[in-house]
Short mmCIF file of C-alpha atoms in Angstrom, two decimals:
data_model
loop_
_atom_site.label_atom_id
_atom_site.label_comp_id
_atom_site.label_asym_id
_atom_site.label_seq_id
_atom_site.Cartn_x
_atom_site.Cartn_y
_atom_site.Cartn_z
CA MET A 1 40.34 -145.53 243.99
CA SER A 2 42.37 -143.20 242.95
CA ALA A 3 42.17 -141.16 239.62
CA VAL A 4 45.37 -142.50 238.35
CA GLU A 5 43.98 -146.55 238.34
CA PRO A 6 41.69 -146.19 235.59
CA LEU A 7 43.64 -144.28 233.34
CA SER A 8 46.46 -146.24 233.55
CA GLU A 9 45.13 -149.26 233.02
CA MET A 10 43.51 -148.25 229.41
CA ASN A 11 46.59 -148.05 227.67
CA LEU A 12 46.06 -144.44 226.03
CA PRO A 13 49.22 -141.70 224.97
CA GLU A 14 50.80 -140.74 227.20
CA LYS A 15 51.05 -136.61 226.60
CA MET A 16 47.56 -137.73 226.09
CA ILE A 17 47.02 -138.66 229.58
CA ASP A 18 49.21 -135.85 230.67
CA ALA A 19 46.19 -133.37 229.56
CA LEU A 20 43.54 -134.83 231.20
CA PHE A 21 45.15 -134.20 234.52
CA LYS A 22 46.17 -131.10 233.49
CA ALA A 23 42.81 -130.23 232.68
CA ALA A 24 41.65 -131.52 235.70
CA GLU A 25 43.62 -130.24 237.91
CA LEU A 26 42.77 -126.39 236.30
CA ILE A 27 39.23 -127.37 237.21
CA ARG A 28 40.11 -128.90 240.96
CA SER A 29 42.26 -125.40 241.97
CA TYR A 30 39.85 -123.00 240.14
CA GLY A 31 37.39 -121.72 243.42
CA GLY A 32 35.03 -120.03 241.58
CA THR A 33 32.03 -121.01 239.24
CA VAL A 34 33.35 -122.55 236.22
CA ARG A 35 31.50 -121.34 232.64
CA LEU A 36 30.23 -125.16 231.36
CA ILE A 37 29.43 -124.98 227.75
CA THR A 38 28.62 -127.48 224.91
CA HIS A 39 26.93 -128.38 221.69
CA TYR A 40 23.44 -129.43 222.29
CA ASP A 41 23.16 -132.49 220.49
CA GLY A 42 23.34 -136.07 222.10
CA ASP A 43 26.93 -135.99 222.16
CA GLY A 44 27.85 -132.58 223.67
CA LEU A 45 24.57 -132.78 226.46
CA SER A 46 26.02 -136.77 227.44
CA SER A 47 29.04 -134.61 227.91
CA ALA A 48 27.89 -131.91 229.79
CA GLY A 49 26.14 -134.71 232.16
CA ILE A 50 29.18 -136.16 232.46
CA LEU A 51 31.55 -132.61 233.38
CA ALA A 52 28.71 -131.55 235.59
CA LYS A 53 28.47 -134.49 237.77
CA SER A 54 32.16 -135.27 237.96
CA PHE A 55 31.57 -130.85 239.29
CA MET A 56 29.50 -131.96 241.75
CA ARG A 57 31.45 -134.55 243.12
CA GLU A 58 34.47 -132.65 243.12
CA GLY A 59 32.42 -129.51 244.71
CA VAL A 60 33.07 -127.66 242.05
CA SER A 61 30.04 -124.57 241.25
CA PHE A 62 29.46 -124.68 237.67
CA HIS A 63 26.67 -122.54 235.19
CA PHE A 64 25.99 -124.38 232.15
CA SER A 65 25.00 -123.84 228.40
CA ALA A 66 24.26 -125.46 225.24
CA THR A 67 24.63 -123.50 222.14
CA LYS A 68 23.16 -124.92 218.58
CA ASN A 69 26.38 -123.10 216.73
CA ALA A 70 29.52 -125.33 216.56
CA THR A 71 31.29 -121.74 216.92
CA PRO A 72 29.45 -119.21 218.70
CA SER A 73 30.77 -116.06 219.75
CA ILE A 74 32.74 -116.93 223.80
CA GLU A 75 32.73 -113.12 224.19
CA GLU A 76 29.29 -112.83 223.92
CA PHE A 77 28.91 -116.00 226.82
CA MET A 78 31.37 -114.31 228.80
CA ARG A 79 29.76 -111.45 228.81
CA GLU A 80 27.35 -111.54 231.82
CA THR A 81 29.82 -113.80 233.70
CA SER A 82 32.77 -113.02 236.17
CA SER A 83 34.26 -116.46 235.54
CA GLU A 84 37.53 -116.74 235.44
CA LEU A 85 37.65 -120.93 233.82
CA ILE A 86 35.38 -121.72 230.92
CA VAL A 87 35.43 -125.44 229.88
CA LEU A 88 34.34 -126.59 226.20
CA ALA A 89 33.29 -129.59 224.96
CA ASP A 90 32.06 -131.01 221.90
CA LEU A 91 33.23 -127.40 220.41
CA GLY A 92 36.33 -125.50 221.32
CA THR A 93 38.92 -126.56 218.64
CA ALA A 94 37.63 -123.62 215.60
CA LEU A 95 37.46 -121.46 218.19
CA VAL A 96 41.04 -121.27 219.53
CA GLU A 97 41.69 -118.05 218.02
CA ASP A 98 39.13 -116.42 219.60
CA LEU A 99 39.81 -117.19 223.36
CA GLU A 100 43.24 -116.17 222.75
CA ALA A 101 41.94 -113.09 221.84
CA LEU A 102 39.53 -112.77 224.61
CA ARG A 103 42.23 -113.97 226.95
CA ARG A 104 44.24 -110.85 225.88
CA LYS A 105 41.18 -108.66 227.56
CA ARG A 106 40.68 -110.63 230.61
CA LYS A 107 41.78 -113.22 233.03
CA LEU A 108 40.37 -116.86 231.60
CA GLY A 109 41.65 -120.31 231.65
CA VAL A 110 40.08 -122.71 229.35
CA VAL A 111 39.86 -126.52 229.01
CA ILE A 112 39.01 -128.11 225.84
CA VAL A 113 37.64 -131.26 225.46
CA ASP A 114 36.33 -131.59 221.54
CA HIS A 115 36.89 -134.03 218.59
CA HIS A 116 35.95 -131.93 215.58
CA ASP A 117 38.70 -131.15 213.11
CA THR A 118 41.40 -129.47 213.97
CA ALA A 119 41.80 -126.91 211.05
CA GLY A 120 45.55 -127.63 210.34
CA ARG A 121 46.83 -127.67 214.23
CA ASP A 122 49.63 -130.43 214.42
CA SER A 123 49.79 -130.27 218.21
CA PRO A 124 47.01 -129.20 221.07
CA VAL A 125 47.24 -125.80 223.32
CA MET A 126 48.95 -126.99 226.56
CA LYS A 127 49.87 -123.81 228.55
CA GLU A 128 49.51 -122.85 232.41
CA ASP A 129 45.94 -121.87 232.12
CA PHE A 130 44.47 -123.31 228.35
CA VAL A 131 44.25 -126.97 228.10
CA GLU A 132 42.71 -128.56 224.74
CA ILE A 133 41.90 -132.11 224.55
CA ASN A 134 41.23 -133.92 221.15
CA PRO A 135 42.09 -137.19 220.17
CA ARG A 136 42.77 -136.29 216.55
CA TYR A 137 46.00 -134.70 218.32
CA TYR A 138 46.91 -138.24 219.26
CA ASP A 139 46.31 -140.03 216.08
CA TYR A 140 42.51 -140.83 216.43
CA ASP A 141 40.14 -140.26 214.39
CA GLY A 142 37.35 -137.68 215.94
CA THR A 143 34.64 -139.07 213.79
CA ARG A 144 34.84 -142.72 214.46
CA GLU A 145 36.77 -143.70 216.81
CA ALA A 146 36.21 -141.11 220.18
CA SER A 147 33.09 -138.67 220.62
CA ALA A 148 33.45 -135.69 223.52
CA SER A 149 31.77 -137.58 225.75
CA THR A 150 34.13 -140.16 225.39
CA ILE A 151 36.95 -137.64 226.31
CA SER A 152 34.90 -136.24 228.53
CA PHE A 153 34.22 -139.36 230.35
CA LEU A 154 38.51 -139.81 230.63
CA LEU A 155 38.40 -136.09 232.27
CA SER A 156 36.10 -137.11 234.89
CA LEU A 157 38.14 -140.09 235.70
CA ALA A 158 40.86 -137.73 235.93
CA LEU A 159 39.33 -136.08 238.20
CA ARG A 160 38.44 -139.01 240.56
CA GLY A 161 38.61 -143.00 239.51
CA ASP A 162 35.21 -143.71 241.05
CA ASN A 163 33.60 -141.92 238.12
CA LEU A 164 33.85 -145.56 236.30
CA ASP A 165 29.46 -145.06 236.54
CA LEU A 166 29.68 -142.00 234.06
CA GLY A 167 30.89 -144.39 231.48
CA VAL A 168 27.53 -145.63 229.97
CA TYR A 169 27.24 -141.89 228.60
CA ALA A 170 30.37 -141.78 226.87
CA LEU A 171 29.41 -144.64 225.00
CA ALA A 172 25.86 -142.83 224.84
CA GLY A 173 26.93 -140.11 223.32
CA ALA A 174 29.47 -142.10 221.05
CA GLY A 175 26.01 -143.53 219.88
CA ALA A 176 24.22 -140.72 219.12
CA ASP A 177 27.26 -139.31 216.79
CA LYS A 178 26.68 -142.58 214.93
CA GLN A 179 30.65 -143.75 215.61
CA LEU A 180 29.31 -147.09 216.88
CA GLN A 181 27.60 -147.98 214.36
CA GLU A 182 30.62 -150.94 212.51
CA GLY A 183 31.69 -151.16 216.30
CA ALA A 184 33.20 -149.53 218.69
CA LYS A 185 36.84 -148.31 217.61
CA GLY A 186 39.92 -146.27 218.65
CA ILE A 187 39.03 -145.09 222.02
CA ASN A 188 35.60 -145.79 222.59
CA LYS A 189 36.60 -149.23 222.29
CA THR A 190 39.16 -148.72 224.68
CA VAL A 191 36.41 -147.10 227.48
CA ALA A 192 33.93 -149.74 226.09
CA ASP A 193 36.38 -153.35 226.85
CA TYR A 194 37.51 -151.49 230.27
CA LEU A 195 33.95 -151.44 231.02
CA VAL A 196 32.91 -154.66 230.04
CA GLY A 197 36.01 -156.12 232.14
CA GLU A 198 34.46 -154.25 235.15
CA GLU A 199 31.30 -155.96 235.02
CA MET A 200 29.30 -152.37 234.40
CA LEU A 201 28.91 -153.10 230.74
CA ARG A 202 27.52 -156.34 228.96
CA LYS A 203 28.35 -156.64 225.11
CA GLU A 204 26.04 -158.82 222.68
CA VAL A 205 25.60 -158.96 218.73
CA GLY A 206 22.17 -158.88 217.03
CA VAL A 207 20.10 -156.39 215.76
CA ARG A 208 17.61 -154.66 217.71
CA LEU A 209 15.36 -152.19 217.49
CA PRO A 210 13.55 -150.08 219.68
CA GLY A 211 10.14 -150.92 220.88
CA GLU A 212 7.59 -153.02 223.40
CA SER A 213 7.37 -155.43 220.76
CA LEU A 214 8.41 -156.77 217.93
CA GLU A 215 5.26 -155.48 215.05
CA ARG A 216 5.79 -152.31 216.95
CA ALA A 217 9.57 -151.74 216.63
CA LEU A 218 9.07 -152.57 212.70
CA TYR A 219 6.62 -150.33 212.43
CA LEU A 220 8.57 -147.67 213.84
CA ALA A 221 11.59 -148.71 212.58
CA VAL A 222 13.99 -145.99 210.58
CA GLU A 223 16.90 -146.60 211.08
CA PRO A 224 17.03 -148.80 210.15
CA TYR A 225 14.11 -148.00 207.43
CA PHE A 226 12.38 -150.74 205.66
CA PRO A 227 10.69 -149.51 202.88
CA GLY A 228 7.61 -150.78 202.66
CA MET A 229 7.45 -152.07 205.79
CA SER A 230 8.28 -149.08 207.91
CA GLY A 231 4.88 -147.65 209.11
CA ARG A 232 2.25 -149.77 207.62
CA SER A 233 0.96 -152.24 210.17
CA PRO A 234 -0.47 -154.59 207.08
CA ALA A 235 3.32 -155.21 206.08
CA VAL A 236 4.80 -155.23 209.03
CA ARG A 237 1.56 -158.15 210.58
CA ARG A 238 2.04 -159.96 207.38
CA PHE A 239 5.75 -160.17 207.14
CA LEU A 240 5.73 -161.94 210.57
CA LYS A 241 3.35 -164.42 209.81
CA GLU A 242 5.27 -165.72 206.92
CA LEU A 243 8.05 -166.13 209.48
CA GLY A 244 5.75 -167.90 212.60
CA ILE A 245 6.45 -164.81 214.52
CA LYS A 246 4.09 -163.16 217.38
CA GLY A 247 4.28 -159.66 216.53
CA GLU A 248 3.48 -159.05 220.38
CA TRP A 249 6.56 -160.59 221.19
CA SER A 250 9.72 -158.46 222.15
CA PHE A 251 13.18 -159.01 221.20
CA GLU A 252 14.16 -160.66 224.50
CA GLU A 253 10.93 -163.20 224.51
CA LEU A 254 11.79 -164.66 220.53
CA PRO A 255 13.60 -168.18 220.56
CA GLU A 256 17.17 -168.26 219.08
CA GLU A 257 16.03 -170.21 216.26
CA LYS A 258 13.34 -167.64 215.28
CA CYS A 259 15.60 -164.62 216.07
CA ILE A 260 17.92 -166.19 213.57
CA SER A 261 15.32 -166.20 210.39
CA LEU A 262 14.44 -162.92 211.47
CA ASN A 263 17.56 -161.39 211.47
CA SER A 264 18.04 -163.21 207.84
CA ALA A 265 15.14 -162.02 205.98
CA LEU A 266 15.43 -158.50 207.50
CA TYR A 267 18.48 -158.16 205.78
CA LEU A 268 17.46 -159.80 202.16
CA TYR A 269 14.32 -157.36 202.87
CA LEU A 270 16.74 -154.71 202.34
CA LEU A 271 18.59 -156.25 199.73
CA LYS A 272 16.08 -156.74 197.65
CA ARG A 273 14.88 -153.08 198.15
CA GLY A 274 18.01 -152.52 196.88
CA VAL A 275 19.98 -151.50 199.90
CA ARG A 276 23.29 -151.66 199.39
CA HIS A 277 25.09 -154.83 201.25
CA GLU A 278 27.45 -152.57 203.43
CA ILE A 279 24.46 -150.44 204.84
CA ALA A 280 22.16 -153.12 205.75
CA LYS A 281 24.69 -154.99 207.77
CA LEU A 282 24.94 -151.97 209.78
CA MET A 283 21.31 -154.09 211.62
CA PHE A 284 23.90 -156.45 213.24
CA ARG A 285 25.76 -154.32 215.58
CA GLU A 286 27.32 -154.79 218.96
CA ILE A 287 25.16 -154.08 221.54
CA TYR A 288 26.10 -152.46 225.08
CA TRP A 289 23.54 -153.11 227.88
CA ALA A 290 24.02 -150.91 230.93
CA SER A 291 21.63 -150.78 234.46
CA LEU A 292 20.29 -147.51 235.02
CA HIS A 293 17.21 -146.80 237.59
CA GLY A 294 17.27 -151.19 237.81
CA GLU A 295 16.33 -151.37 233.97
CA ARG A 296 18.87 -152.85 230.92
CA VAL A 297 19.10 -150.32 228.77
CA ASP A 298 20.84 -150.30 225.99
CA VAL A 299 23.40 -147.98 225.75
CA GLU A 300 23.00 -146.37 222.08
CA ASP A 301 19.28 -146.34 222.74
CA VAL A 302 20.10 -143.53 225.73
CA GLY A 303 22.12 -141.69 223.47
CA TYR A 304 19.45 -141.54 221.09
CA GLU A 305 17.25 -140.01 223.97
CA ILE A 306 19.60 -137.96 225.59
CA ASN A 307 19.66 -136.54 221.48
CA ALA A 308 16.57 -135.95 221.14
CA ALA A 309 16.31 -133.84 224.17
CA GLY A 310 18.57 -131.75 222.52
CA ARG A 311 16.84 -131.52 218.79
CA ALA A 312 13.93 -130.41 221.08
CA GLY A 313 15.54 -127.37 222.62
CA GLU A 314 15.24 -129.30 226.38
CA TYR A 315 18.61 -129.22 227.67
CA SER A 316 18.39 -129.29 230.84
CA VAL A 317 16.57 -132.71 230.51
CA GLY A 318 19.59 -133.88 228.75
CA VAL A 319 21.48 -133.18 231.38
CA GLY A 320 19.55 -134.23 234.18
CA TYR A 321 18.89 -137.11 232.44
CA VAL A 322 22.75 -138.17 232.68
CA LEU A 323 22.43 -136.83 236.15
CA GLY A 324 20.10 -139.34 237.11
CA ASP A 325 16.93 -137.34 237.46
CA GLU A 326 13.76 -139.51 236.45
CA GLU A 327 11.27 -137.19 234.84
CA SER A 328 13.85 -135.80 232.47
CA ARG A 329 14.88 -139.55 231.63
CA GLN A 330 10.86 -140.63 230.77
CA ARG A 331 10.94 -136.54 229.16
CA ALA A 332 13.77 -137.93 226.76
CA ARG A 333 11.74 -141.00 225.99
CA GLY A 334 8.94 -139.77 224.36
CA LEU A 335 10.95 -136.66 222.89
CA ARG A 336 12.82 -139.26 221.35
CA GLN A 337 9.14 -141.44 220.81
CA ARG A 338 7.99 -137.93 219.16
CA TYR A 339 11.16 -137.05 216.97
CA ARG A 340 10.71 -140.99 215.51
CA GLU A 341 7.49 -140.75 214.85
CA GLU A 342 8.14 -136.92 213.09
CA ILE A 343 10.66 -139.10 210.68
CA LEU A 344 9.25 -141.73 209.86
CA GLN A 345 5.89 -139.70 208.51
CA ARG A 346 8.32 -137.72 206.59
CA MET A 347 10.04 -140.86 205.43
CA LEU A 348 6.47 -142.39 204.28
CA GLN A 349 6.08 -139.22 202.52
CA ILE A 350 9.47 -139.00 200.86
CA GLU A 351 8.75 -142.49 199.78
CA GLU A 352 5.86 -141.67 198.13
CA LYS A 353 6.66 -138.28 196.93
CA GLY A 354 10.31 -139.48 195.50
CA GLY A 355 13.04 -136.63 195.28
CA LYS A 356 14.13 -134.38 192.97
CA VAL A 357 16.80 -135.34 190.62
CA LEU A 358 19.32 -133.18 189.08
CA GLN A 359 22.21 -134.33 186.76
CA ASN A 360 25.23 -134.51 189.89
CA ILE A 361 22.81 -134.45 193.04
CA GLN A 362 19.37 -135.40 194.58
CA TYR A 363 17.57 -133.37 197.28
CA ILE A 364 14.39 -133.66 199.18
CA GLU A 365 12.37 -130.26 200.48
CA VAL A 366 11.99 -130.47 204.59
CA ASP A 367 10.11 -128.36 206.15
CA ARG A 368 11.51 -128.03 209.31
CA ASP A 369 15.64 -127.85 209.40
CA VAL A 370 15.60 -130.00 212.53
CA TYR A 371 15.22 -133.12 210.48
CA ALA A 372 17.25 -132.10 207.70
CA GLY A 373 20.44 -134.06 208.33
CA THR A 374 18.65 -136.99 209.27
CA LEU A 375 16.35 -137.27 206.51
CA ALA A 376 18.85 -136.63 204.31
CA GLY A 377 21.08 -139.39 205.83
CA LEU A 378 18.14 -141.85 205.72
CA CYS A 379 17.00 -141.03 202.32
CA MET A 380 20.50 -141.94 200.68
CA GLN A 381 21.04 -144.84 202.34
CA TYR A 382 17.94 -146.35 202.20
CA LEU A 383 15.72 -144.45 199.47
CA PHE A 384 17.79 -142.90 197.03
CA ASP A 385 20.35 -143.42 194.60
CA PRO A 386 23.60 -144.15 196.88
CA GLU A 387 26.52 -143.00 194.16
CA LYS A 388 24.70 -139.79 194.01
CA PRO A 389 25.00 -136.68 196.86
CA THR A 390 21.60 -136.16 198.64
CA ILE A 391 20.85 -132.70 199.98
CA ALA A 392 17.95 -131.16 202.36
CA VAL A 393 16.80 -128.08 201.44
CA THR A 394 14.47 -126.19 204.32
CA ARG A 395 13.33 -122.69 203.83
CA ALA A 396 14.96 -119.62 205.97
CA GLY A 397 11.97 -117.50 206.39
CA ASP A 398 10.31 -116.54 203.16
CA GLU A 399 13.32 -117.81 201.39
#
């Protein structure tokens, strides 16, 4: 399949398509080892996997690293390599000045695939050997409408049109960045619609919680979190029994009339617990199903599994997942399960003890910084006063 074909059918801005093909040619024509650096979360590692797979198919060698720092020292990363081409994904727009300074010291081509704030710049860098691709320059909201993995997927299509199979991971990365919570929008929607049209994805709307059974799914539920029920087996069993639903059923086995009853009951449960309507309704979401390794999977679940690998510092597992390594996939699933259990236990503790409420803010103390952002967000949505900002405080060393 021609690389032009899928991109031309997606109705993307012409200047953005030009930038994608310019970046693809810069990568394709470089004969050495590409230095690939991405952020460490689900979006960053999905981007890394998409680009790595694309490079492998093109015969392009690469050296990959992930970083927790959104503005890492590029000079430090490049110090021990002779590579003359660096590709940055899920970061880079904030590093343009640093990259230009480094380019004054050594020969270096640059490709940036990012979706973060442009820091006031209204046009991307577009030079013969420096290409910046960020959807914000083309009037897309990089927080809700396009992730780095979505743009990495478009770049993979610019390299070769038969990289369509990597689109699953584009939406997985977007999901990991919470961009699909209110439905796919912008470039995410463009990609999703195209893949549905190509029968590579199937779209449904409904409620789905990860878990091998309904009882297990509700017990482990953290997003949404059900105060008084999540993490409490007796409460889960009582809830399902009142609805006449067997706990051992899976979501897929649930009869349609029972599915409607369950969805309504869960929604009302949250409202009665003081959760705002706009948060409670996020349960009802677009679900994109894909076939991976002969298994039907929810692409958001895939994103959360890759994200769990990143949060655990196992970056190669996240990338290996995208590359099709079964051991990496199973490892990521186990890490995600453990991450959910860790979040659940901390949410139960916070629900029991409450947070610290001040005049204008509320805060929680968290034992590990890796959980801080997730816990603060969940507490603000499901436990605390939604009108006050919620802050998670962690200890740094002895402080």
